């Protein structure tokens, strides 16, 4: 049974990275149409790097455990925490590029203050992360500004896209909201174990793929219309 789950995990990771790589390439090829698609491509590449390294480090830890790995695992977890911050920031600027909106200073200040605070907390000494089973206090504190920023951005996107009757960004905002819920559940309700950590990463990947697929489908339809 353990071997079967391991094989399924490998298939899932390879499928996820393959789909993400394809979409990143597609977004960059169409980036001449709009800066929005360039930002989508950047977001896709960041997703490949950060979520990919999380699975690679976990796989290496599974097959070759050694004394140096706790520190590597700590760095890996920090990068995943940073991933949420990057998604929040890029989502906000994608929204500006998509609707060709002017940048409201107050909105930008809120997003950047919370994001910088999140980055500072992530950059703190990672002693609790550098364990097979990290502590709870610091990860719970670190997630607060990141989640608030994510909820704020998703709310801005949801309200504005509702008034503009744009279903694509409404769905994207919903996925961004779900991403924050996953952070909350992982930090406050799940026990820090290898199995639950894989489930956590898998949920991040599924939601992230859904976020990108929303605009991939829109771009694909536009491309098909251009042909005719």
PDB file of C-alpha atoms in Angstrom:
ATOM      1  CA  UNK A   1       0.000   0.000   0.000  1.00  0.00           C
ATOM      2  CA  UNK A   2       2.868   2.366   0.837  1.00  0.00           C
ATOM      3  CA  UNK A   3       4.478   1.671  -2.548  1.00  0.00           C
ATOM      4  CA  UNK A   4       1.197   2.376  -4.345  1.00  0.00           C
ATOM      5  CA  UNK A   5       0.820   5.737  -2.579  1.00  0.00           C
ATOM      6  CA  UNK A   6       4.415   6.586  -3.439  1.00  0.00           C
ATOM      7  CA  UNK A   7       3.799   5.829  -7.127  1.00  0.00           C
ATOM      8  CA  UNK A   8       0.596   7.906  -7.079  1.00  0.00           C
ATOM      9  CA  UNK A   9       2.486  10.805  -5.484  1.00  0.00           C
ATOM     10  CA  UNK A  10       5.169  10.665  -8.182  1.00  0.00           C
ATOM     11  CA  UNK A  11       2.542  10.566 -10.956  1.00  0.00           C
ATOM     12  CA  UNK A  12       0.713  13.519  -9.397  1.00  0.00           C
ATOM     13  CA  UNK A  13       3.881  15.631  -9.120  1.00  0.00           C
ATOM     14  CA  UNK A  14       5.028  14.846 -12.674  1.00  0.00           C
ATOM     15  CA  UNK A  15       1.568  15.581 -14.080  1.00  0.00           C
ATOM     16  CA  UNK A  16       1.361  18.844 -12.129  1.00  0.00           C
ATOM     17  CA  UNK A  17       4.803  20.071 -13.200  1.00  0.00           C
ATOM     18  CA  UNK A  18       4.156  19.030 -16.806  1.00  0.00           C
ATOM     19  CA  UNK A  19       0.849  20.906 -17.028  1.00  0.00           C
ATOM     20  CA  UNK A  20       2.327  23.956 -15.321  1.00  0.00           C
ATOM     21  CA  UNK A  21       5.335  24.007 -17.670  1.00  0.00           C
ATOM     22  CA  UNK A  22       3.061  23.789 -20.707  1.00  0.00           C
ATOM     23  CA  UNK A  23       0.873  26.660 -19.499  1.00  0.00           C
ATOM     24  CA  UNK A  24       3.902  28.814 -18.610  1.00  0.00           C
ATOM     25  CA  UNK A  25       5.270  28.357 -22.127  1.00  0.00           C
ATOM     26  CA  UNK A  26       1.863  29.168 -23.646  1.00  0.00           C
ATOM     27  CA  UNK A  27       1.468  32.335 -21.565  1.00  0.00           C
ATOM     28  CA  UNK A  28       4.924  33.597 -22.524  1.00  0.00           C
ATOM     29  CA  UNK A  29       4.291  32.917 -26.224  1.00  0.00           C
ATOM     30  CA  UNK A  30       1.149  35.047 -26.024  1.00  0.00           C
ATOM     31  CA  UNK A  31       2.652  37.704 -23.734  1.00  0.00           C
ATOM     32  CA  UNK A  32       2.886  40.097 -26.703  1.00  0.00           C
ATOM     33  CA  UNK A  33      -0.908  40.384 -26.543  1.00  0.00           C
ATOM     34  CA  UNK A  34      -0.897  41.846 -23.042  1.00  0.00           C
ATOM     35  CA  UNK A  35       1.343  42.446 -20.013  1.00  0.00           C
ATOM     36  CA  UNK A  36      -1.239  40.433 -18.098  1.00  0.00           C
ATOM     37  CA  UNK A  37      -0.219  37.206 -19.855  1.00  0.00           C
ATOM     38  CA  UNK A  38       3.451  37.940 -19.187  1.00  0.00           C
ATOM     39  CA  UNK A  39       2.660  38.190 -15.457  1.00  0.00           C
ATOM     40  CA  UNK A  40       0.750  34.904 -15.700  1.00  0.00           C
ATOM     41  CA  UNK A  41       3.836  33.311 -17.242  1.00  0.00           C
ATOM     42  CA  UNK A  42       6.037  34.671 -14.452  1.00  0.00           C
ATOM     43  CA  UNK A  43       3.585  33.370 -11.846  1.00  0.00           C
ATOM     44  CA  UNK A  44       3.607  29.934 -13.517  1.00  0.00           C
ATOM     45  CA  UNK A  45       7.425  29.738 -13.482  1.00  0.00           C
ATOM     46  CA  UNK A  46       7.556  30.779  -9.820  1.00  0.00           C
ATOM     47  CA  UNK A  47       4.995  28.072  -9.073  1.00  0.00           C
ATOM     48  CA  UNK A  48       7.108  25.460 -10.877  1.00  0.00           C
ATOM     49  CA  UNK A  49      10.251  26.444  -8.966  1.00  0.00           C
ATOM     50  CA  UNK A  50       8.832  26.806  -5.459  1.00  0.00           C
ATOM     51  CA  UNK A  51       6.258  24.011  -5.361  1.00  0.00           C
ATOM     52  CA  UNK A  52       8.583  21.780  -7.382  1.00  0.00           C
ATOM     53  CA  UNK A  53      11.435  22.185  -4.906  1.00  0.00           C
ATOM     54  CA  UNK A  54       9.067  21.325  -2.041  1.00  0.00           C
ATOM     55  CA  UNK A  55       8.311  17.928  -3.601  1.00  0.00           C
ATOM     56  CA  UNK A  56      11.943  17.300  -4.588  1.00  0.00           C
ATOM     57  CA  UNK A  57      13.217  18.025  -1.069  1.00  0.00           C
ATOM     58  CA  UNK A  58      10.520  15.815   0.436  1.00  0.00           C
ATOM     59  CA  UNK A  59      11.397  12.984  -1.975  1.00  0.00           C
ATOM     60  CA  UNK A  60      15.096  13.303  -1.151  1.00  0.00           C
ATOM     61  CA  UNK A  61      14.254  13.245   2.545  1.00  0.00           C
ATOM     62  CA  UNK A  62      12.220  10.066   2.026  1.00  0.00           C
ATOM     63  CA  UNK A  63      14.907   8.163   0.138  1.00  0.00           C
ATOM     64  CA  UNK A  64      18.092   9.584   1.708  1.00  0.00           C
ATOM     65  CA  UNK A  65      17.521  10.873   5.247  1.00  0.00           C
ATOM     66  CA  UNK A  66      20.588  12.542   6.786  1.00  0.00           C
ATOM     67  CA  UNK A  67      21.529  15.113   9.414  1.00  0.00           C
ATOM     68  CA  UNK A  68      21.687  18.049   6.980  1.00  0.00           C
ATOM     69  CA  UNK A  69      18.111  17.619   5.783  1.00  0.00           C
ATOM     70  CA  UNK A  70      16.273  19.385   8.647  1.00  0.00           C
ATOM     71  CA  UNK A  71      17.892  22.675   7.612  1.00  0.00           C
ATOM     72  CA  UNK A  72      17.065  22.030   3.934  1.00  0.00           C
ATOM     73  CA  UNK A  73      13.475  21.211   4.890  1.00  0.00           C
ATOM     74  CA  UNK A  74      13.312  24.451   6.864  1.00  0.00           C
ATOM     75  CA  UNK A  75      14.468  26.469   3.860  1.00  0.00           C
ATOM     76  CA  UNK A  76      11.983  24.608   1.664  1.00  0.00           C
ATOM     77  CA  UNK A  77       9.091  25.415   4.011  1.00  0.00           C
ATOM     78  CA  UNK A  78      10.172  29.053   4.085  1.00  0.00           C
ATOM     79  CA  UNK A  79      10.088  29.186   0.283  1.00  0.00           C
ATOM     80  CA  UNK A  80       6.561  27.756   0.275  1.00  0.00           C
ATOM     81  CA  UNK A  81       5.528  30.456   2.773  1.00  0.00           C
ATOM     82  CA  UNK A  82       7.113  33.035   0.460  1.00  0.00           C
ATOM     83  CA  UNK A  83       5.155  31.569  -2.472  1.00  0.00           C
ATOM     84  CA  UNK A  84       1.870  32.782  -0.963  1.00  0.00           C
ATOM     85  CA  UNK A  85       3.263  36.307  -0.634  1.00  0.00           C
ATOM     86  CA  UNK A  86       4.369  36.328  -4.284  1.00  0.00           C
ATOM     87  CA  UNK A  87       0.985  35.003  -5.462  1.00  0.00           C
ATOM     88  CA  UNK A  88      -0.797  37.792  -3.571  1.00  0.00           C
ATOM     89  CA  UNK A  89       1.407  40.534  -5.046  1.00  0.00           C
ATOM     90  CA  UNK A  90       1.312  39.236  -8.621  1.00  0.00           C
ATOM     91  CA  UNK A  91      -2.446  38.649  -8.427  1.00  0.00           C
ATOM     92  CA  UNK A  92      -2.968  42.300  -7.541  1.00  0.00           C
ATOM     93  CA  UNK A  93      -0.825  43.559 -10.434  1.00  0.00           C
ATOM     94  CA  UNK A  94      -2.401  41.055 -12.824  1.00  0.00           C
ATOM     95  CA  UNK A  95      -5.775  42.534 -11.877  1.00  0.00           C
ATOM     96  CA  UNK A  96      -4.473  46.052 -12.642  1.00  0.00           C
ATOM     97  CA  UNK A  97      -3.031  44.913 -15.996  1.00  0.00           C
ATOM     98  CA  UNK A  98      -6.165  42.954 -16.973  1.00  0.00           C
ATOM     99  CA  UNK A  99      -8.599  45.824 -16.402  1.00  0.00           C
ATOM    100  CA  UNK A 100      -6.035  48.491 -17.345  1.00  0.00           C
ATOM    101  CA  UNK A 101      -6.765  50.238 -14.054  1.00  0.00           C
ATOM    102  CA  UNK A 102      -4.866  53.059 -12.441  1.00  0.00           C
ATOM    103  CA  UNK A 103      -2.943  52.078  -9.328  1.00  0.00           C
ATOM    104  CA  UNK A 104      -4.693  53.224  -6.181  1.00  0.00           C
ATOM    105  CA  UNK A 105      -2.024  54.220  -3.675  1.00  0.00           C
ATOM    106  CA  UNK A 106      -3.978  53.086  -0.606  1.00  0.00           C
ATOM    107  CA  UNK A 107      -4.596  49.638  -2.092  1.00  0.00           C
ATOM    108  CA  UNK A 108      -0.958  49.249  -3.065  1.00  0.00           C
ATOM    109  CA  UNK A 109       0.187  50.357   0.386  1.00  0.00           C
ATOM    110  CA  UNK A 110      -1.976  47.747   2.120  1.00  0.00           C
ATOM    111  CA  UNK A 111      -0.761  44.956  -0.180  1.00  0.00           C
ATOM    112  CA  UNK A 112       2.913  45.920   0.102  1.00  0.00           C
ATOM    113  CA  UNK A 113       2.962  46.591   3.870  1.00  0.00           C
ATOM    114  CA  UNK A 114       1.396  43.204   4.612  1.00  0.00           C
ATOM    115  CA  UNK A 115       3.638  41.488   2.047  1.00  0.00           C
ATOM    116  CA  UNK A 116       6.847  43.037   3.402  1.00  0.00           C
ATOM    117  CA  UNK A 117       5.802  42.084   6.934  1.00  0.00           C
ATOM    118  CA  UNK A 118       5.198  38.516   5.716  1.00  0.00           C
ATOM    119  CA  UNK A 119       8.632  38.401   4.066  1.00  0.00           C
ATOM    120  CA  UNK A 120      10.302  39.671   7.266  1.00  0.00           C
ATOM    121  CA  UNK A 121       8.550  36.981   9.312  1.00  0.00           C
ATOM    122  CA  UNK A 122       9.522  34.303   6.794  1.00  0.00           C
ATOM    123  CA  UNK A 123      13.149  35.499   6.916  1.00  0.00           C
ATOM    124  CA  UNK A 124      13.375  35.180  10.708  1.00  0.00           C
ATOM    125  CA  UNK A 125      15.646  32.407  12.052  1.00  0.00           C
ATOM    126  CA  UNK A 126      13.992  29.206  10.927  1.00  0.00           C
ATOM    127  CA  UNK A 127      14.870  27.018  13.918  1.00  0.00           C
ATOM    128  CA  UNK A 128      11.319  25.742  14.244  1.00  0.00           C
ATOM    129  CA  UNK A 129      11.079  25.044  10.504  1.00  0.00           C
ATOM    130  CA  UNK A 130      14.389  23.179  10.523  1.00  0.00           C
ATOM    131  CA  UNK A 131      12.857  20.130  12.154  1.00  0.00           C
ATOM    132  CA  UNK A 132      11.064  17.065  10.860  1.00  0.00           C
ATOM    133  CA  UNK A 133       8.114  18.212  12.957  1.00  0.00           C
ATOM    134  CA  UNK A 134       8.287  22.033  13.233  1.00  0.00           C
ATOM    135  CA  UNK A 135       6.806  23.957  16.128  1.00  0.00           C
ATOM    136  CA  UNK A 136       3.464  25.688  15.943  1.00  0.00           C
ATOM    137  CA  UNK A 137       3.839  29.197  17.360  1.00  0.00           C
ATOM    138  CA  UNK A 138       6.061  30.900  14.775  1.00  0.00           C
ATOM    139  CA  UNK A 139       4.417  29.300  11.701  1.00  0.00           C
ATOM    140  CA  UNK A 140       1.062  30.433  13.072  1.00  0.00           C
ATOM    141  CA  UNK A 141       2.323  33.978  13.542  1.00  0.00           C
ATOM    142  CA  UNK A 142       3.992  34.051  10.128  1.00  0.00           C
ATOM    143  CA  UNK A 143       0.829  33.132   8.300  1.00  0.00           C
ATOM    144  CA  UNK A 144      -1.278  36.014   9.678  1.00  0.00           C
ATOM    145  CA  UNK A 145      -0.081  38.959   7.502  1.00  0.00           C
ATOM    146  CA  UNK A 146       0.144  36.718   4.434  1.00  0.00           C
ATOM    147  CA  UNK A 147      -3.433  35.508   4.887  1.00  0.00           C
ATOM    148  CA  UNK A 148      -4.740  39.033   5.536  1.00  0.00           C
ATOM    149  CA  UNK A 149      -3.009  40.255   2.354  1.00  0.00           C
ATOM    150  CA  UNK A 150      -4.434  37.335   0.365  1.00  0.00           C
ATOM    151  CA  UNK A 151      -7.952  37.888   1.688  1.00  0.00           C
ATOM    152  CA  UNK A 152      -7.687  41.612   0.965  1.00  0.00           C
ATOM    153  CA  UNK A 153      -6.532  41.056  -2.628  1.00  0.00           C
ATOM    154  CA  UNK A 154      -9.185  38.391  -3.243  1.00  0.00           C
ATOM    155  CA  UNK A 155     -11.865  40.756  -1.862  1.00  0.00           C
ATOM    156  CA  UNK A 156     -10.715  43.618  -4.120  1.00  0.00           C
ATOM    157  CA  UNK A 157     -10.694  41.282  -7.131  1.00  0.00           C
ATOM    158  CA  UNK A 158     -14.060  39.771  -6.281  1.00  0.00           C
ATOM    159  CA  UNK A 159     -15.883  43.088  -5.769  1.00  0.00           C
ATOM    160  CA  UNK A 160     -14.443  44.798  -8.839  1.00  0.00           C
ATOM    161  CA  UNK A 161     -14.932  41.798 -11.136  1.00  0.00           C
ATOM    162  CA  UNK A 162     -18.509  41.452  -9.860  1.00  0.00           C
ATOM    163  CA  UNK A 163     -19.356  45.008 -10.914  1.00  0.00           C
ATOM    164  CA  UNK A 164     -17.552  44.454 -14.216  1.00  0.00           C
ATOM    165  CA  UNK A 165     -19.412  41.117 -14.606  1.00  0.00           C
ATOM    166  CA  UNK A 166     -16.116  39.360 -15.286  1.00  0.00           C
ATOM    167  CA  UNK A 167     -16.551  35.690 -14.368  1.00  0.00           C
ATOM    168  CA  UNK A 168     -12.878  34.855 -14.964  1.00  0.00           C
ATOM    169  CA  UNK A 169     -11.592  37.103 -12.214  1.00  0.00           C
ATOM    170  CA  UNK A 170     -14.470  36.162  -9.919  1.00  0.00           C
ATOM    171  CA  UNK A 171     -13.379  32.527 -10.157  1.00  0.00           C
ATOM    172  CA  UNK A 172      -9.724  33.518  -9.779  1.00  0.00           C
ATOM    173  CA  UNK A 173     -10.545  35.544  -6.647  1.00  0.00           C
ATOM    174  CA  UNK A 174     -12.421  32.544  -5.234  1.00  0.00           C
ATOM    175  CA  UNK A 175      -9.370  30.317  -5.810  1.00  0.00           C
ATOM    176  CA  UNK A 176      -7.132  32.908  -4.144  1.00  0.00           C
ATOM    177  CA  UNK A 177      -9.521  32.906  -1.183  1.00  0.00           C
ATOM    178  CA  UNK A 178      -9.351  29.094  -1.008  1.00  0.00           C
ATOM    179  CA  UNK A 179      -5.559  29.311  -1.032  1.00  0.00           C
ATOM    180  CA  UNK A 180      -5.736  31.418   2.143  1.00  0.00           C
ATOM    181  CA  UNK A 181      -8.082  28.894   3.762  1.00  0.00           C
ATOM    182  CA  UNK A 182      -5.569  26.135   3.023  1.00  0.00           C
ATOM    183  CA  UNK A 183      -2.881  28.178   4.792  1.00  0.00           C
ATOM    184  CA  UNK A 184      -5.130  28.693   7.811  1.00  0.00           C
ATOM    185  CA  UNK A 185      -6.154  25.038   8.057  1.00  0.00           C
ATOM    186  CA  UNK A 186      -2.556  23.843   7.714  1.00  0.00           C
ATOM    187  CA  UNK A 187      -1.203  26.281  10.317  1.00  0.00           C
ATOM    188  CA  UNK A 188      -3.953  26.042  12.921  1.00  0.00           C
ATOM    189  CA  UNK A 189      -5.698  22.696  12.542  1.00  0.00           C
ATOM    190  CA  UNK A 190      -3.396  20.095  10.958  1.00  0.00           C
ATOM    191  CA  UNK A 191      -0.631  18.327  12.830  1.00  0.00           C
ATOM    192  CA  UNK A 192       2.854  18.829  11.388  1.00  0.00           C
ATOM    193  CA  UNK A 193       3.570  15.424   9.848  1.00  0.00           C
ATOM    194  CA  UNK A 194       5.064  14.309   6.540  1.00  0.00           C
ATOM    195  CA  UNK A 195       1.715  12.923   5.302  1.00  0.00           C
ATOM    196  CA  UNK A 196      -0.283  16.031   6.145  1.00  0.00           C
ATOM    197  CA  UNK A 197       2.463  18.190   4.642  1.00  0.00           C
ATOM    198  CA  UNK A 198       2.147  16.354   1.331  1.00  0.00           C
ATOM    199  CA  UNK A 199      -1.629  16.847   1.401  1.00  0.00           C
ATOM    200  CA  UNK A 200      -1.012  20.540   2.107  1.00  0.00           C
ATOM    201  CA  UNK A 201       1.322  20.861  -0.889  1.00  0.00           C
ATOM    202  CA  UNK A 202      -1.060  18.871  -3.085  1.00  0.00           C
ATOM    203  CA  UNK A 203      -3.971  21.185  -2.235  1.00  0.00           C
ATOM    204  CA  UNK A 204      -1.810  24.221  -3.010  1.00  0.00           C
ATOM    205  CA  UNK A 205      -0.932  22.714  -6.394  1.00  0.00           C
ATOM    206  CA  UNK A 206      -4.531  21.838  -7.283  1.00  0.00           C
ATOM    207  CA  UNK A 207      -5.808  25.328  -6.442  1.00  0.00           C
ATOM    208  CA  UNK A 208      -2.848  26.964  -8.206  1.00  0.00           C
ATOM    209  CA  UNK A 209      -3.468  24.943 -11.369  1.00  0.00           C
ATOM    210  CA  UNK A 210      -7.156  25.914 -11.214  1.00  0.00           C
ATOM    211  CA  UNK A 211      -6.200  29.608 -10.945  1.00  0.00           C
ATOM    212  CA  UNK A 212      -4.007  29.453 -14.045  1.00  0.00           C
ATOM    213  CA  UNK A 213      -6.434  27.264 -15.993  1.00  0.00           C
ATOM    214  CA  UNK A 214      -9.113  29.976 -15.740  1.00  0.00           C
ATOM    215  CA  UNK A 215      -7.053  32.341 -17.884  1.00  0.00           C
ATOM    216  CA  UNK A 216      -5.460  29.615 -20.000  1.00  0.00           C
ATOM    217  CA  UNK A 217      -8.917  28.645 -21.246  1.00  0.00           C
ATOM    218  CA  UNK A 218      -9.785  32.286 -21.909  1.00  0.00           C
ATOM    219  CA  UNK A 219      -6.533  32.799 -23.840  1.00  0.00           C
ATOM    220  CA  UNK A 220      -7.007  29.555 -25.778  1.00  0.00           C
ATOM    221  CA  UNK A 221     -10.488  30.664 -26.889  1.00  0.00           C
ATOM    222  CA  UNK A 222      -9.110  34.047 -27.971  1.00  0.00           C
ATOM    223  CA  UNK A 223      -6.386  32.288 -29.926  1.00  0.00           C
ATOM    224  CA  UNK A 224      -8.923  30.081 -31.690  1.00  0.00           C
ATOM    225  CA  UNK A 225     -10.982  33.149 -32.635  1.00  0.00           C
ATOM    226  CA  UNK A 226      -7.858  34.822 -34.050  1.00  0.00           C
ATOM    227  CA  UNK A 227      -7.358  31.878 -36.398  1.00  0.00           C
ATOM    228  CA  UNK A 228     -10.747  32.401 -37.954  1.00  0.00           C
TER     229      UNK A 228
END
